[in-house]
Coordinates of C-alpha atoms in Angstrom, one line a residue:
M1 CA 16.0 -26.5 -14.0
I2 CA 12.9 -25.8 -13.1
D3 CA 10.1 -28.5 -14.1
K4 CA 7.8 -27.3 -16.0
A5 CA 4.9 -28.5 -13.6
F6 CA 3.8 -25.7 -11.4
N7 CA 0.3 -24.8 -9.9
L8 CA 0.2 -21.7 -7.5
T9 CA -3.1 -24.1 -5.5
T10 CA -2.1 -26.9 -4.7
D11 CA 2.2 -26.0 -4.7
P12 CA 4.7 -24.1 -1.8
W13 CA 5.2 -20.0 -2.9
I14 CA 3.3 -18.1 -0.1
K15 CA 6.4 -17.5 2.1
V16 CA 4.5 -16.9 5.9
I17 CA 5.7 -17.0 9.6
E18 CA 4.5 -19.3 11.6
N19 CA 2.6 -18.2 15.0
G20 CA 3.7 -20.9 17.4
T21 CA 7.1 -21.1 16.1
N22 CA 7.9 -17.4 14.3
K23 CA 9.9 -19.3 11.9
E24 CA 9.0 -19.1 8.2
K25 CA 7.2 -20.9 5.7
T26 CA 6.1 -21.3 2.5
V27 CA 2.3 -22.5 1.8
S28 CA 0.7 -22.8 -1.5
L29 CA -2.9 -21.1 -1.4
I30 CA -5.2 -23.8 -0.7
E31 CA -3.0 -23.7 2.5
V32 CA -2.9 -20.8 3.4
F33 CA -6.7 -19.9 3.1
R34 CA -7.5 -23.3 5.6
N35 CA -4.4 -21.8 8.0
A36 CA -4.4 -18.4 8.0
Q37 CA -5.4 -17.9 11.5
N38 CA -2.2 -20.2 12.8
Y39 CA -0.2 -17.7 10.5
R40 CA 1.3 -14.2 12.2
R41 CA 1.8 -13.2 8.8
L42 CA 3.0 -12.5 5.3
A43 CA 6.8 -13.1 5.4
G44 CA 8.0 -12.4 1.3
E45 CA 11.0 -10.8 0.1
M46 CA 10.4 -7.0 0.7
R47 CA 6.8 -5.8 2.4
S48 CA 5.4 -3.7 -1.1
Q49 CA 5.5 -8.3 -2.2
D50 CA 3.6 -9.0 0.6
L51 CA 1.6 -6.1 -0.4
S52 CA 0.6 -7.3 -3.6
I53 CA -0.1 -10.6 -2.4
L54 CA -2.2 -9.5 0.2
R55 CA -4.4 -8.0 -2.5
F56 CA -4.4 -10.8 -4.7
L57 CA -5.9 -13.3 -2.4
L58 CA -8.1 -10.3 -1.1
A59 CA -9.8 -10.6 -4.9
I60 CA -9.9 -14.5 -4.7
L61 CA -11.7 -14.1 -0.6
T62 CA -14.2 -11.2 -2.3
T63 CA -15.2 -13.2 -4.9
V64 CA -15.7 -16.4 -3.5
Y65 CA -17.6 -14.3 -0.3
S66 CA -19.6 -12.0 -2.3
R67 CA -21.6 -15.4 -3.8
F68 CA -21.9 -17.3 -1.2
N69 CA -22.6 -16.8 2.3
A70 CA -20.1 -18.3 5.2
E71 CA -22.1 -21.5 5.5
N72 CA -21.1 -22.4 1.9
E73 CA -24.2 -21.7 0.1
P74 CA -25.7 -19.2 -2.8
Y75 CA -26.9 -15.6 -2.1
D76 CA -30.8 -15.9 -2.6
W77 CA -30.5 -12.7 -4.7
L78 CA -28.2 -14.0 -7.7
T79 CA -28.6 -17.1 -9.5
I80 CA -25.0 -18.9 -10.0
D81 CA -23.5 -21.1 -12.4
E82 CA -21.8 -24.2 -12.9
N83 CA -19.2 -22.7 -13.3
M84 CA -19.4 -21.1 -9.3
M85 CA -20.1 -17.5 -11.8
Q86 CA -22.5 -15.3 -10.8
V87 CA -25.5 -15.2 -13.6
S88 CA -27.7 -12.5 -12.2
L89 CA -28.4 -10.5 -9.3
D90 CA -31.9 -9.2 -8.3
E91 CA -30.9 -5.4 -7.1
D92 CA -34.4 -4.8 -6.0
D93 CA -33.8 -5.2 -2.2
D94 CA -30.5 -3.8 -1.8
Q95 CA -30.6 -3.6 1.7
E96 CA -31.0 -6.6 2.2
I97 CA -28.2 -7.9 0.5
K98 CA -26.5 -5.2 2.2
D99 CA -27.3 -7.2 5.4
D100 CA -26.3 -10.3 4.1
L101 CA -22.7 -9.3 3.1
L102 CA -22.0 -7.4 6.6
D103 CA -23.8 -11.4 8.0
T104 CA -21.4 -13.1 6.2
W105 CA -18.2 -11.1 6.6
T106 CA -19.0 -11.1 10.4
T107 CA -20.1 -15.1 11.1
L108 CA -16.2 -15.9 9.3
Y109 CA -14.3 -13.2 11.3
Q110 CA -16.5 -14.2 14.7
N111 CA -15.6 -18.3 13.3
G112 CA -11.8 -17.9 12.7
H113 CA -11.6 -19.1 9.8
F114 CA -12.8 -19.9 6.6
T115 CA -14.7 -22.3 4.6
D116 CA -14.1 -25.0 2.6
I117 CA -15.8 -22.7 -0.3
V118 CA -12.6 -21.0 -0.7
T119 CA -11.3 -24.8 -1.3
K120 CA -13.7 -25.9 -3.7
Y121 CA -13.3 -22.2 -6.0
L122 CA -9.3 -22.6 -6.6
K123 CA -9.7 -26.5 -7.4
L124 CA -12.6 -25.4 -10.7
Y125 CA -9.9 -22.6 -11.5
N126 CA -7.0 -25.3 -10.6
D127 CA -5.7 -24.1 -15.0
R128 CA -6.2 -20.2 -14.3
F129 CA -3.3 -20.9 -11.5
S130 CA -1.0 -22.6 -13.2
M131 CA 2.6 -21.3 -14.3
F132 CA 2.2 -23.6 -17.8
G133 CA -0.1 -24.8 -21.1
E134 CA -3.2 -22.9 -22.3
H135 CA -3.6 -20.2 -19.4
P136 CA -0.2 -19.7 -17.5
F137 CA -0.9 -17.8 -14.8
Y138 CA -0.4 -13.6 -14.8
Q139 CA 1.0 -14.5 -18.8
V140 CA 0.1 -14.9 -22.2
T141 CA 1.5 -17.7 -24.6
E142 CA 3.5 -16.3 -27.2
S143 CA 0.8 -16.9 -29.3
E144 CA -1.1 -14.7 -27.6
Y145 CA 1.2 -12.3 -27.2
N146 CA 1.9 -11.9 -31.1
Q147 CA -1.9 -11.6 -31.8
F148 CA -1.4 -8.2 -30.0
V149 CA 1.8 -6.0 -30.6
P150 CA 3.0 -5.1 -33.7
S151 CA 4.2 -8.3 -36.6
N152 CA 7.8 -6.3 -35.3
K153 CA 7.9 -7.2 -31.8
Q154 CA 6.7 -10.4 -32.6
I155 CA 8.2 -13.7 -31.1
K156 CA 10.1 -15.4 -33.1
D157 CA 11.6 -19.5 -31.1
G158 CA 12.2 -17.4 -27.4
N159 CA 13.4 -14.5 -29.4
G160 CA 11.8 -10.6 -30.3
P161 CA 12.3 -6.9 -28.6
G162 CA 10.8 -6.3 -25.5
K163 CA 12.4 -8.1 -23.7
V164 CA 12.4 -7.7 -19.7
A165 CA 15.6 -9.7 -17.3
V166 CA 15.0 -11.1 -14.8
R167 CA 16.7 -9.4 -12.2
Q168 CA 14.4 -6.6 -13.4
I169 CA 11.6 -8.1 -12.4
N170 CA 12.7 -8.8 -8.9
R171 CA 12.2 -5.4 -7.6
Q172 CA 15.2 -6.0 -5.2
V173 CA 17.7 -6.0 -8.3
S174 CA 15.6 -3.8 -10.2
E175 CA 18.2 -3.6 -12.7
S176 CA 18.2 -2.4 -16.1
A177 CA 20.3 -2.7 -19.5
N178 CA 21.4 0.2 -18.8
T179 CA 21.7 0.4 -15.4
P180 CA 23.7 -1.1 -12.5
A181 CA 22.1 -2.5 -9.3
I182 CA 24.9 -1.8 -7.2
F183 CA 23.9 -2.9 -3.4
S184 CA 21.9 -5.7 -4.6
P185 CA 21.5 -9.2 -2.9
K186 CA 22.4 -10.9 -5.9
S187 CA 25.4 -10.4 -7.9
G188 CA 26.9 -10.7 -11.3
E189 CA 24.8 -13.6 -13.5
F190 CA 22.8 -15.0 -10.1
K191 CA 21.2 -11.8 -11.0
N192 CA 19.0 -13.3 -13.6
S193 CA 18.8 -16.6 -11.7
I194 CA 15.3 -17.8 -9.6
K195 CA 13.5 -20.2 -8.7
I196 CA 9.9 -21.4 -9.5
D197 CA 8.7 -20.1 -6.0
E198 CA 9.9 -16.7 -5.8
L199 CA 9.1 -16.2 -9.6
V200 CA 5.2 -16.1 -9.0
R201 CA 5.6 -13.6 -6.3
W202 CA 7.7 -11.1 -8.5
L203 CA 5.1 -11.8 -11.6
I204 CA 2.5 -10.2 -9.3
T205 CA 4.4 -8.0 -7.5
Y206 CA 6.1 -6.7 -10.9
Q207 CA 2.1 -6.4 -12.8
N208 CA 1.7 -4.3 -8.9
F209 CA 4.5 -1.8 -9.4
T210 CA 6.0 -1.5 -12.7
G211 CA 7.9 1.2 -13.7
V212 CA 7.5 3.1 -17.8
T213 CA 10.6 1.9 -19.3
D214 CA 9.0 -0.7 -22.0
K215 CA 9.8 0.1 -25.5
T216 CA 6.9 -2.6 -27.1
K217 CA 3.2 -1.8 -26.1
I218 CA 0.0 -3.5 -27.5
K219 CA -1.8 -2.3 -31.1
T220 CA -4.4 -0.3 -30.5
T221 CA -6.5 2.2 -32.7
E222 CA -5.6 6.0 -30.5
K223 CA -2.1 5.5 -28.8
F224 CA -1.2 5.6 -24.8
S225 CA 1.6 5.8 -22.6
V226 CA 2.4 2.8 -20.9
S227 CA 1.6 3.4 -17.5
R228 CA 2.7 2.5 -14.0
G229 CA 1.3 -0.7 -11.9
W230 CA -1.8 0.2 -10.6
L231 CA -0.6 -0.1 -6.9
Y232 CA 2.7 1.6 -7.8
Q233 CA 0.1 5.2 -8.1
L234 CA -1.2 4.9 -4.3
N235 CA -0.1 5.9 -1.1
P236 CA -1.5 3.2 0.2
V237 CA -2.9 2.2 3.3
F238 CA -4.4 -1.5 4.6
A239 CA -4.8 -2.5 8.1
E240 CA -3.1 -5.7 9.8
G241 CA -4.4 -8.0 12.3
K242 CA -2.2 -10.1 14.3
T243 CA -2.8 -13.2 12.3
I244 CA -3.2 -13.5 8.3
F245 CA -6.6 -14.6 9.0
Q246 CA -7.3 -10.6 10.8
T247 CA -5.7 -9.0 7.6
L248 CA -7.5 -10.5 5.6
M249 CA -11.0 -10.3 7.0
L250 CA -10.6 -6.6 8.2
N251 CA -9.1 -5.5 4.3
M252 CA -11.8 -7.9 2.7
I253 CA -14.8 -5.4 1.9
L254 CA -18.0 -7.0 0.7
M255 CA -20.1 -3.7 1.0
R256 CA -20.1 0.2 1.1
E257 CA -23.1 2.0 2.1
D258 CA -23.2 4.1 -0.6
K259 CA -21.1 2.0 -3.8
M260 CA -22.2 -1.0 -5.4
F261 CA -20.1 -3.2 -6.5
Y262 CA -21.3 -6.5 -6.3
S263 CA -19.9 -8.5 -9.2
Q264 CA -16.9 -9.5 -8.6
K265 CA -14.3 -10.1 -11.9
P266 CA -11.1 -10.9 -11.1
V267 CA -8.8 -11.2 -14.5
W268 CA -8.5 -15.2 -14.4
E269 CA -12.2 -15.0 -14.8
Y270 CA -12.4 -13.7 -18.1
E271 CA -13.7 -16.2 -20.7
S272 CA -10.1 -15.3 -23.0
I273 CA -7.0 -13.2 -22.5
K274 CA -8.2 -11.0 -26.2
T275 CA -11.7 -10.3 -24.3
Y276 CA -9.7 -9.4 -22.0
V277 CA -7.6 -7.3 -23.4
N278 CA -10.2 -5.4 -25.4
E279 CA -12.4 -4.5 -22.5
R280 CA -8.8 -3.0 -21.1
M281 CA -8.5 -1.1 -24.5
K282 CA -11.4 0.2 -23.5
Q283 CA -8.7 1.9 -20.0
Q284 CA -12.7 2.1 -18.2
L285 CA -12.4 2.3 -14.2
P286 CA -12.6 -1.5 -13.2
K287 CA -16.5 -1.6 -11.4
N288 CA -15.5 -4.2 -8.6
I289 CA -12.8 -4.4 -6.1
A290 CA -11.3 -8.3 -7.6
E291 CA -10.8 -6.6 -11.2
L292 CA -8.7 -3.8 -9.6
Y293 CA -6.5 -6.0 -7.3
T294 CA -5.8 -8.6 -10.7
S295 CA -5.6 -5.4 -13.3
W296 CA -2.2 -6.2 -15.5
S297 CA 0.1 -3.4 -16.4
R298 CA 1.3 -5.4 -18.7
L299 CA 0.5 -8.6 -21.2
L300 CA 4.0 -11.0 -20.4
H301 CA 5.0 -13.9 -22.2
I302 CA 7.9 -16.2 -20.1
H303 CA 10.1 -18.0 -22.5
W304 CA 12.3 -20.9 -21.0
N305 CA 15.7 -20.9 -21.8
Q306 CA 17.6 -24.5 -22.6
R307 CA 19.0 -24.1 -19.1
G308 CA 15.3 -23.8 -17.2
Q309 CA 15.6 -20.2 -16.6
P310 CA 13.6 -18.0 -17.5
I311 CA 13.4 -14.7 -20.4
F312 CA 10.6 -12.1 -19.9
F313 CA 8.5 -10.1 -23.1
S314 CA 6.6 -7.2 -21.9
A315 CA 4.4 -4.8 -23.8
G316 CA 2.6 -2.4 -21.9
I317 CA -1.5 -2.1 -22.2
P318 CA -3.7 0.9 -21.8
M319 CA -4.0 2.3 -17.9
F320 CA -7.1 3.3 -16.5
N321 CA -7.7 6.9 -15.7
N322 CA -6.9 7.7 -12.2
E323 CA -8.9 10.5 -11.6
D324 CA -12.2 9.8 -8.6
V325 CA -11.5 5.7 -8.9
F326 CA -12.7 5.8 -5.1
I327 CA -13.6 1.8 -6.0
E328 CA -9.9 1.6 -4.2
P329 CA -9.8 1.2 -0.7
M330 CA -6.0 1.3 -0.1
T331 CA -5.3 4.7 -1.1
T332 CA -5.0 8.4 0.5
W333 CA -6.3 11.0 -2.3
R334 CA -5.7 14.4 -3.2
I335 CA -7.9 16.6 -5.0
D336 CA -5.4 17.7 -8.6
K337 CA -5.1 21.7 -8.8
S338 CA -5.8 21.4 -12.1
S339 CA -8.9 19.1 -12.8
K340 CA -10.0 20.0 -9.1
R341 CA -10.9 15.6 -9.5
Y342 CA -9.5 13.6 -6.0
K343 CA -6.1 11.6 -8.1
P344 CA -4.3 9.3 -5.5
A345 CA -2.0 10.6 -3.6
A346 CA 0.9 9.6 -4.0
K347 CA 4.7 8.7 -2.8
W348 CA 7.4 10.5 -4.3
L349 CA 11.3 11.1 -3.2
N350 CA 10.4 14.3 -1.8
S351 CA 8.1 13.1 0.8
L352 CA 10.4 10.0 2.0
G353 CA 11.3 10.9 5.5
T354 CA 6.9 11.9 6.0
A355 CA 5.7 9.3 8.4
M356 CA 2.7 7.7 8.8
W357 CA 1.8 9.8 11.5
R358 CA 1.9 13.5 10.4
S359 CA -0.5 13.1 7.6
F360 CA -3.0 12.3 10.0
G361 CA -5.4 14.5 8.9
Q362 CA -5.0 11.9 5.7
Y363 CA -6.2 8.8 6.9
V364 CA -9.5 10.5 8.7
N365 CA -11.8 12.9 8.1
V366 CA -11.1 14.9 11.3
K367 CA -13.1 18.2 10.2
G368 CA -16.1 16.1 9.0
S369 CA -15.5 18.4 5.8
D370 CA -17.5 17.3 2.1
D371 CA -14.1 18.2 0.2
M372 CA -12.3 15.5 2.3
H373 CA -12.3 12.1 0.6
E374 CA -11.0 9.0 3.5
P375 CA -9.3 5.9 2.2
G376 CA -12.4 3.4 1.5
I377 CA -11.0 1.3 4.5
V378 CA -10.9 4.2 6.8
E379 CA -14.6 3.9 6.1
W380 CA -14.9 0.0 6.6
L381 CA -12.8 -0.2 9.6
H382 CA -15.6 3.0 11.0
L383 CA -18.9 0.9 8.8
L384 CA -18.0 -2.5 11.3
D385 CA -17.4 0.2 14.4
N386 CA -20.6 1.5 14.1
K387 CA -21.8 -2.1 13.3
D388 CA -20.6 -2.8 16.8
I389 CA -19.1 -5.4 14.9
I390 CA -15.5 -4.1 15.7
P391 CA -15.0 -4.2 19.7
L392 CA -14.2 -0.8 21.3
D393 CA -10.6 -1.4 22.9
A394 CA -9.5 -3.1 20.0
Q395 CA -6.7 -1.6 19.0
I396 CA -6.5 -1.0 14.8
T397 CA -3.4 -0.8 13.0
L398 CA -3.4 1.1 10.1
A399 CA -0.1 0.2 7.9
S400 CA 1.8 1.3 4.5
A401 CA 4.2 -0.6 2.6
T402 CA 5.8 1.1 -1.5
L403 CA 8.6 1.6 -3.3
I404 CA 9.5 5.2 -5.0
S405 CA 10.3 5.7 -8.3
D406 CA 13.3 7.7 -9.3
G407 CA 11.3 10.3 -10.4
N408 CA 12.5 10.0 -13.5
A409 CA 9.6 10.8 -16.0
T410 CA 11.3 8.3 -18.9
S411 CA 12.1 5.2 -16.1
Q412 CA 9.9 5.5 -12.9
A413 CA 12.6 3.0 -11.9
P414 CA 12.1 1.7 -8.3
V415 CA 14.8 3.1 -5.5
V416 CA 13.3 2.7 -2.3
E417 CA 11.2 1.0 -0.4
V418 CA 8.9 3.0 2.6
C419 CA 6.8 1.1 5.5
D420 CA 5.2 3.1 7.9
D421 CA 2.8 1.9 10.6
M422 CA 0.5 3.3 13.4
H423 CA -2.0 1.7 16.3
I424 CA -4.5 3.6 17.9
N425 CA -7.3 2.2 19.4
A426 CA -10.8 1.8 17.8
D427 CA -12.2 3.7 19.9
V428 CA -10.3 6.8 19.5
L429 CA -10.5 6.7 15.7
F430 CA -13.7 6.2 15.3
D431 CA -14.8 9.0 18.7
K432 CA -18.1 10.2 18.3
R433 CA -17.7 14.4 17.3
N434 CA -17.8 16.8 20.4
P435 CA -16.2 19.2 21.5
N436 CA -13.5 16.5 22.7
Y437 CA -13.4 14.9 19.4
W438 CA -10.0 12.7 19.3
P439 CA -9.3 13.0 16.3
K440 CA -9.2 16.4 16.0
R441 CA -7.3 17.0 18.9
I442 CA -4.9 14.4 17.7
E443 CA -4.4 16.7 14.5
D444 CA -3.9 19.8 16.0
T445 CA -1.5 18.1 18.6
I446 CA 0.5 17.0 15.3
E447 CA 0.4 20.0 13.9
L448 CA 1.2 22.1 17.1
T449 CA 4.2 19.5 16.8
Q450 CA 5.4 20.4 13.4
K451 CA 5.0 24.0 14.7
V452 CA 7.8 23.3 17.2
G453 CA 9.1 21.1 14.1
T454 CA 9.3 24.3 11.8
V455 CA 11.5 26.5 14.5
Y456 CA 13.8 23.7 15.6
W457 CA 14.2 23.7 11.4
Q458 CA 15.3 27.7 11.8
F459 CA 17.5 27.1 14.9
A460 CA 19.3 24.4 12.9
K461 CA 19.6 27.1 9.6
D462 CA 20.6 29.8 12.0
I463 CA 23.3 27.7 13.3
A464 CA 24.1 26.8 9.9
T465 CA 24.5 30.6 9.5
I466 CA 26.9 31.4 12.2
R467 CA 29.3 29.3 10.9
G468 CA 29.6 30.3 7.4
Y469 CA 27.5 28.1 5.4
G470 CA 25.8 30.0 1.8
K471 CA 22.3 29.8 1.6
P472 CA 21.9 26.6 0.2
E473 CA 24.8 25.1 2.8
A474 CA 23.2 26.3 5.2
K475 CA 19.2 25.2 3.4
E476 CA 20.1 21.2 3.4
F477 CA 22.2 21.4 6.2
A478 CA 18.4 22.7 8.0
N479 CA 16.7 20.1 6.1
R480 CA 19.1 17.3 7.8
M481 CA 18.6 18.1 11.3
S482 CA 15.0 18.8 11.3
G483 CA 14.7 15.3 9.8
K484 CA 16.5 13.9 12.2
L485 CA 14.8 15.7 14.6
Y486 CA 11.4 14.1 13.1
E487 CA 13.5 10.6 13.7
N488 CA 13.7 11.0 17.4
L489 CA 10.0 11.9 17.5
N490 CA 8.4 9.1 15.2
H491 CA 8.4 6.1 17.7
P492 CA 7.7 8.3 21.0
F493 CA 4.6 10.2 19.2
K494 CA 3.4 6.8 18.3
V495 CA 3.4 5.5 21.3
W496 CA 1.4 8.0 23.0
L497 CA -0.9 7.8 19.9
S498 CA -1.6 3.6 19.9
Q499 CA -2.0 4.6 24.2
L500 CA -4.9 7.1 24.3
T501 CA -7.7 5.9 25.0
N502 CA -11.4 7.6 25.2
N503 CA -11.5 8.1 29.0
D504 CA -8.4 10.2 29.5
D505 CA -8.6 14.3 30.2
R506 CA -7.4 14.9 26.9
D507 CA -6.4 18.1 28.0
Q508 CA -3.8 16.4 30.5
R509 CA -2.6 13.7 27.5
I510 CA -1.7 16.9 25.3
K511 CA 0.5 18.5 27.9
T512 CA 2.2 15.3 28.7
W513 CA 2.8 14.8 25.0
N514 CA 3.9 18.1 24.3
N515 CA 6.3 17.8 27.7
T516 CA 7.7 15.2 25.8
L517 CA 8.5 17.0 22.4
Y518 CA 10.0 19.6 24.2
K519 CA 12.7 17.3 26.0
L520 CA 13.4 15.4 22.4
V521 CA 14.0 18.4 21.0
L522 CA 16.3 20.0 23.7
V523 CA 18.0 16.2 23.3
T524 CA 18.2 17.2 20.0
T525 CA 19.5 20.2 20.0
D526 CA 22.8 19.2 22.5
D527 CA 23.4 16.5 18.5
I528 CA 24.4 20.1 17.2
T529 CA 25.5 22.1 20.6
Q530 CA 28.4 19.8 21.9
S531 CA 29.8 20.0 18.8
S532 CA 30.4 23.4 19.3
S533 CA 32.7 25.5 17.7
L534 CA 34.8 28.1 18.7
R535 CA 33.0 30.5 15.4
D536 CA 29.6 29.5 17.1
I537 CA 30.8 30.3 20.2
R538 CA 32.1 33.7 19.1
G539 CA 28.9 34.1 16.9
I540 CA 28.2 37.0 14.0
V541 CA 26.9 40.4 14.6
N542 CA 23.8 40.7 12.5
E543 CA 22.5 42.8 11.1
N544 CA 21.2 45.1 13.8
G545 CA 24.1 45.1 15.6
N546 CA 23.8 42.4 17.8
V547 CA 25.7 39.3 18.6
K548 CA 23.7 35.8 16.8
N549 CA 25.6 32.4 18.3
I550 CA 25.1 29.2 19.1
F551 CA 23.8 30.7 23.2
T552 CA 21.7 33.3 21.6
A553 CA 20.3 31.2 18.9
N554 CA 19.9 28.0 22.3
N555 CA 18.0 30.4 23.8
N556 CA 15.9 31.5 21.3
L557 CA 14.6 27.7 20.4
R558 CA 13.8 27.3 24.0
Y559 CA 11.6 30.7 24.3
N560 CA 9.6 30.2 20.8
I561 CA 9.7 26.1 21.4
R562 CA 7.7 27.1 25.4
K563 CA 6.0 29.8 23.3
V564 CA 4.6 27.6 20.9
L565 CA 3.0 25.0 23.2
N566 CA 2.1 27.9 25.8
L567 CA 4.4 26.3 28.5
K568 CA 5.9 28.0 31.3

């Protein structure tokens, strides 16, 4: 039985790892902000869940510190009411606003902890963070739900269409009614069993990573299709610090040089659910980060059965367009071929094996081109670097965590979680543009590495042809062997990248990597050559009458790689 009294501000639900003990601990909202400097990282069931909760925590911090400075005082250029909400803003002196916000960020970062104003804010909005009552957290009441859905979709006494089982909300299971999840951490009836603290974590995650299986939608004058959760549509990137405090601070964007978004409005600050839903029906882009980070993808009502277990009812609500949403700082971007506008570069199954470092040019504008948009988080870190707030010898960790869908247009069910990171020194990442500009040299090195990867792919395809594989099988074999090569390259390249400094001889450091790359390719090649058969040795005769076997293929591989890398 679940006790019907749980408040996110005071009851423990956020899983963290303590600094000193490396032990897992579950804490409340107030605790996590008071002691963020004492926790190493979030430690929920999945890293994508941690990212969802990170954005939720950032929505709170961004809201508070866009209204109050590091001394817990309201800024001079705005008026705050008794509910700690912004009433008016004087935008006449844009530079003063930016300076004040940056001063607040700097003071907090230097002090190493958040201030009591965050606790005061949470206590004031205490009822909006309760899982039960008139304003259930991230949910609607039964009457509110029925108000928005068609009459044939309404709930009565805990029954009705639009049900979503706990096993589907839990993204470790993600089991629909039609497709059992075989490899699941829970089995049978336990897939629908959940504790209240875990439920809170998955509730936030589900609003971010929702599929499209819903059959119930809210009533609107214009038709709309249910959309995936917003975070599910991104190729996420965020900065990671040594503590939760550092991670929150590095990702807490209070201002951007070319964008105004000082008025924050998270979902719980809306006057009513009706006001929020009516706003969402307009399908307008969020105008601030707090609103974006707390955007709902579904209208959810939780009915508690006699055993104290939750039954979810879900209705789709209109999602805003994903074109040119540059208010979103945690994604890479791509240009849509048809509209010629920018969209988040979401990850799909076909990009599953591509590590972050191989897409370095999507994270950093290495060529300084006007048609490339860096992720907002990279722009923010660059701004902090320009203001000399981040030390040049600091190491920046850019991380990613996301769920990848099955690609089925009617379900978009998550099938795999992908997590990655890359470490790079600040003076390298934000190196000043010159002939030895490090980011451009890094990108050139990656392109050269991928040319080597293409040579290796052709070698693997030649071996498959020698072994008598058909064209589809040969291509599949080459893809598999190529994937293994990149698996072997990932760790060494990330180490090489993390050790670069601005004092390096660029040519020598790149030459060192090229030599390492050559050796790693030969090691990976051994996996093929050591399992060679008589057929591989005998080989085949090509159209020119030349014998093609494992020895000629190996010699061609070595020659072509040395040529690409300009090695003697």
